[in-house]
Coordinates of C-alpha atoms in Angstrom, one line a residue:
M27 CA 0.0 0.1 -0.1
V28 CA 1.0 3.4 -0.6
P29 CA 1.4 5.8 2.1
E30 CA -1.4 8.2 2.4
R31 CA -2.3 10.7 4.9
W32 CA -5.1 13.8 5.1
S33 CA -3.9 15.9 8.4
E34 CA -1.3 18.1 7.5
R35 CA -3.4 21.4 6.5
D36 CA -0.2 23.6 5.1
A37 CA 0.9 20.5 3.2
Y38 CA -2.8 19.8 1.8
E39 CA -3.3 23.9 1.1
A40 CA 0.1 23.6 -1.2
Y41 CA -1.1 20.4 -3.1
M42 CA -4.3 20.5 -3.4
G43 CA -6.1 23.0 -1.6
R44 CA -5.4 25.9 -3.8
W45 CA -7.1 24.1 -6.9
S46 CA -10.0 23.1 -4.4
R47 CA -10.9 27.0 -3.8
R48 CA -10.9 27.7 -7.5
V49 CA -13.6 24.9 -8.2
A50 CA -15.9 25.4 -5.3
P51 CA -17.4 28.7 -6.7
L52 CA -17.6 27.1 -10.1
F53 CA -20.1 24.4 -8.7
L54 CA -21.9 26.9 -6.8
R55 CA -22.6 29.1 -9.7
W56 CA -23.9 25.6 -11.6
L57 CA -25.9 24.5 -8.7
T58 CA -27.7 27.9 -8.3
A59 CA -29.0 27.7 -4.9
P60 CA -31.4 30.1 -3.2
A61 CA -30.2 32.4 -0.2
G62 CA -31.4 31.6 3.2
R63 CA -31.1 27.9 3.1
R64 CA -29.1 25.4 5.8
W65 CA -26.4 23.7 4.5
V66 CA -24.3 20.7 5.4
D67 CA -20.9 20.2 3.8
V68 CA -19.5 16.7 3.9
G69 CA -15.7 16.3 3.9
C70 CA -15.3 19.9 4.4
G71 CA -11.4 19.6 4.5
T72 CA -10.0 22.9 5.5
G73 CA -13.0 24.7 4.4
A74 CA -12.9 25.6 0.7
L75 CA -16.3 24.9 0.0
S76 CA -17.9 26.0 2.9
G77 CA -15.9 29.5 2.3
A78 CA -17.2 29.6 -0.8
I79 CA -20.9 29.0 0.2
L80 CA -21.1 31.6 2.8
A81 CA -19.2 34.1 0.4
A82 CA -21.7 33.3 -2.4
A83 CA -24.7 31.4 -1.5
A84 CA -26.0 33.8 1.6
P85 CA -26.8 30.4 3.8
A86 CA -29.1 30.7 6.8
D87 CA -26.5 28.4 8.4
L88 CA -23.9 25.7 7.6
V89 CA -22.3 22.8 9.3
G90 CA -19.2 21.3 8.1
V91 CA -18.2 17.6 8.7
D92 CA -14.9 16.1 8.2
S93 CA -13.0 12.8 9.5
S94 CA -9.9 14.8 10.2
A95 CA -9.9 16.9 13.7
A96 CA -6.8 18.7 11.8
F97 CA -8.8 19.6 9.0
V98 CA -11.8 20.9 10.8
T99 CA -9.8 23.2 12.8
A100 CA -8.3 24.6 10.0
A101 CA -11.8 25.1 8.5
A102 CA -12.8 26.8 11.6
D103 CA -9.6 29.0 11.8
R104 CA -10.0 29.8 8.1
V105 CA -13.9 30.4 8.0
G106 CA -14.5 32.6 10.9
D107 CA -18.4 33.0 10.3
P108 CA -20.8 32.9 12.9
R109 CA -23.2 31.1 10.4
A110 CA -21.0 28.3 10.5
R111 CA -19.8 25.3 12.7
F112 CA -17.2 22.4 12.2
R113 CA -17.4 19.4 13.7
V114 CA -15.4 15.9 13.4
G115 CA -17.5 13.0 12.0
D116 CA -17.8 10.0 9.5
A117 CA -19.2 10.7 6.0
M118 CA -20.8 7.1 6.3
A119 CA -22.6 7.8 9.6
L120 CA -22.8 11.8 9.9
P121 CA -23.6 13.1 13.4
L122 CA -26.6 14.9 12.4
P123 CA -30.1 14.3 12.6
D124 CA -32.8 13.5 9.6
G125 CA -33.5 16.7 7.9
E126 CA -31.0 19.0 9.2
A127 CA -30.0 20.9 5.7
D128 CA -31.8 22.0 2.9
L129 CA -28.8 21.4 0.6
A130 CA -26.1 18.7 1.6
V131 CA -23.1 18.8 -0.5
S132 CA -19.7 17.4 -0.5
G133 CA -16.7 18.8 -2.5
L134 CA -13.6 16.6 -3.9
A135 CA -14.1 13.7 -0.7
L136 CA -16.5 11.0 -2.1
N137 CA -14.0 9.1 -3.7
F138 CA -11.8 8.7 -0.3
V139 CA -14.5 7.4 1.4
P140 CA -14.7 3.8 1.8
E141 CA -18.3 2.9 1.0
P142 CA -19.6 5.9 -1.3
R143 CA -23.2 4.4 -1.4
R144 CA -23.5 4.8 2.3
A145 CA -22.2 8.5 2.2
V146 CA -24.5 9.2 -0.2
A147 CA -27.6 7.6 1.6
E148 CA -26.4 9.7 4.7
L149 CA -26.4 13.0 2.6
A150 CA -30.0 12.2 1.6
R151 CA -30.7 11.6 5.2
V152 CA -29.7 14.6 6.6
T153 CA -31.5 16.4 3.8
T154 CA -35.1 17.8 3.8
P155 CA -37.8 16.3 1.5
G156 CA -37.5 18.6 -1.6
G157 CA -34.0 19.5 -0.7
T158 CA -30.9 19.2 -2.8
V159 CA -27.9 16.7 -2.5
A160 CA -24.9 17.5 -4.6
A161 CA -21.3 16.9 -4.8
Y162 CA -18.1 17.2 -7.3
V163 CA -15.3 15.1 -7.9
W164 CA -12.1 15.5 -9.9
D165 CA -11.9 13.9 -13.3
Y166 CA -9.0 11.6 -12.3
G167 CA -9.3 10.0 -15.7
D168 CA -8.4 12.6 -18.5
G169 CA -9.4 16.0 -16.9
M170 CA -7.1 16.6 -13.7
E171 CA -4.1 17.0 -15.8
M172 CA -1.8 17.4 -13.0
L173 CA -2.2 13.9 -11.9
R174 CA -2.3 12.6 -15.3
H175 CA 1.2 13.7 -15.9
F176 CA 2.5 12.5 -12.5
W177 CA 1.1 9.0 -13.0
A178 CA 2.2 8.4 -16.5
A179 CA 5.6 9.5 -15.4
A180 CA 5.2 7.1 -12.1
A181 CA 4.4 4.1 -14.1
K182 CA 7.9 4.7 -16.1
I183 CA 9.9 4.6 -12.8
D184 CA 7.7 1.9 -11.0
P185 CA 5.3 -0.1 -13.3
A186 CA 3.5 -1.5 -10.5
A187 CA 2.9 2.0 -9.4
P188 CA -1.0 2.9 -8.4
D189 CA -3.0 5.2 -10.1
E190 CA -5.7 7.6 -8.9
L191 CA -7.6 6.8 -12.1
D192 CA -7.9 2.8 -11.5
R193 CA -8.4 3.6 -7.8
F194 CA -11.3 6.2 -8.1
A195 CA -13.1 5.0 -11.1
A196 CA -16.0 3.9 -9.4
V197 CA -16.7 7.2 -8.4
C198 CA -14.8 9.9 -10.5
R199 CA -16.9 9.2 -13.9
P200 CA -20.0 10.1 -14.7
D201 CA -22.1 7.3 -15.0
P202 CA -21.1 5.8 -11.6
L203 CA -21.9 9.3 -10.0
R204 CA -25.2 8.9 -11.7
T205 CA -25.8 5.6 -10.3
L206 CA -24.7 6.4 -6.8
W207 CA -27.4 9.5 -6.6
T208 CA -30.2 7.2 -8.5
G209 CA -29.4 4.6 -6.3
A210 CA -29.8 6.6 -3.0
G211 CA -33.3 7.2 -4.4
L212 CA -32.7 10.8 -5.5
E213 CA -34.8 12.3 -8.4
G214 CA -34.0 14.7 -11.2
V215 CA -30.3 13.6 -11.1
T216 CA -27.9 15.8 -13.3
V217 CA -24.1 15.1 -14.1
D218 CA -22.2 18.1 -15.4
A219 CA -18.6 19.3 -15.6
V220 CA -16.7 22.4 -14.4
S221 CA -13.2 23.1 -15.2
T222 CA -10.9 25.6 -13.9
P223 CA -6.8 26.6 -15.1
T224 CA -4.1 25.1 -13.0
T225 CA -1.2 27.6 -13.7
F226 CA 2.3 26.6 -11.7
T227 CA 4.7 29.7 -11.8
G228 CA 7.5 26.8 -12.6
F229 CA 8.7 23.4 -11.9
D230 CA 9.5 23.6 -8.6
D231 CA 5.8 25.2 -8.2
F232 CA 4.5 21.8 -9.5
W233 CA 6.9 19.3 -7.8
T234 CA 7.4 20.5 -4.2
P235 CA 3.9 20.1 -3.1
F236 CA 4.2 16.3 -4.3
L237 CA 6.9 16.0 -1.3
G238 CA 4.4 16.9 1.3
G239 CA 2.8 13.5 2.0
Q240 CA -0.8 14.3 1.9
G241 CA -2.8 12.3 -0.7
P242 CA -2.2 9.2 -3.1
A243 CA 0.6 10.8 -5.3
P244 CA 2.6 12.3 -2.3
G245 CA 2.3 9.4 -0.7
F246 CA 3.8 7.3 -3.5
V247 CA 6.5 9.8 -3.8
A248 CA 7.2 9.1 0.1
S249 CA 7.5 5.7 -0.6
L250 CA 10.3 5.9 -3.4
E251 CA 14.1 5.6 -2.6
P252 CA 15.8 8.7 -3.0
T253 CA 17.4 7.9 -6.5
D254 CA 13.9 6.7 -7.7
R255 CA 12.5 9.7 -6.2
N256 CA 15.0 11.9 -8.3
R257 CA 14.5 10.1 -11.4
L258 CA 10.7 11.0 -11.2
R259 CA 11.6 14.2 -10.6
D260 CA 13.9 14.6 -13.8
L261 CA 11.2 12.8 -16.0
L262 CA 8.3 14.7 -15.0
R263 CA 10.5 18.1 -15.5
S264 CA 11.3 16.6 -19.1
R265 CA 7.9 15.9 -19.9
L266 CA 5.7 18.9 -18.7
P267 CA 4.9 21.6 -21.0
A268 CA 6.7 24.5 -19.8
A269 CA 5.8 28.1 -21.5
P270 CA 8.9 30.1 -22.4
D271 CA 8.7 31.9 -19.1
G272 CA 8.8 28.7 -17.1
S273 CA 5.2 28.5 -16.3
I274 CA 3.1 25.5 -16.7
R275 CA -0.2 25.9 -17.7
L276 CA -2.4 23.1 -17.1
T277 CA -6.1 22.2 -16.5
A278 CA -8.2 20.8 -13.9
R279 CA -12.0 19.4 -14.4
A280 CA -14.5 18.1 -11.8
W281 CA -17.7 16.0 -12.3
T282 CA -20.6 17.9 -10.7
V283 CA -23.6 15.8 -9.6
R284 CA -27.0 16.8 -7.9
G285 CA -30.6 15.5 -7.2
T286 CA -33.5 16.1 -5.2
V287 CA -34.9 14.3 -2.0
P288 CA -38.3 13.1 -2.6
G289 CA -40.8 14.9 -0.9

């Protein structure tokens, strides 16, 4: 198994948090939720989606839930809004009563839940009849270019290297997402996509976050011997499409899904 940790908030911010903050407002524009509603954000991490909801959706209140105590603390520190409260909890057994929310959402988290079907059922349970259950996940197949480049190079260094596409294929594609939502009894299910640029100032800006140990790809880097780690670094440097100024301009796409609790 490749080491994988989701606890160091600064390392997470450098690796994925900065891109999470860009896609969250795009998801909310796609969702078009009315103001004054009660929200639950499951797998809230360091508060990317929660902060975007508070800034753009004018909620009555918001509860963020995450399994990492460090991330819950980081979200509370970062958001600092009296309408929001954050708590530690399991996405498959939410510490919330039935009908707690008008909208239950999850951003870039469902693929890390051991049993996504249980998590979606919990999202539906805590949402009032007629309310909305929605989520988004990175498109690890073709749309998350940063990771596509990484795993293609990793396979050259170690043919047995895992790949996030293989691991998350059951969640991070349109048809499986639609099946998860309809399987939870949700109605009017819609699946779509949103994309955001991921521009790195140079190779170091691309590579250094992979050394932080947060997530599958950094976990793989941590598992390598120093010689192989350097080989991977140099192979990536030779393959990435650098502009004349040294910047690396890539794109990240996320799949979005929403449905309505029968009422």
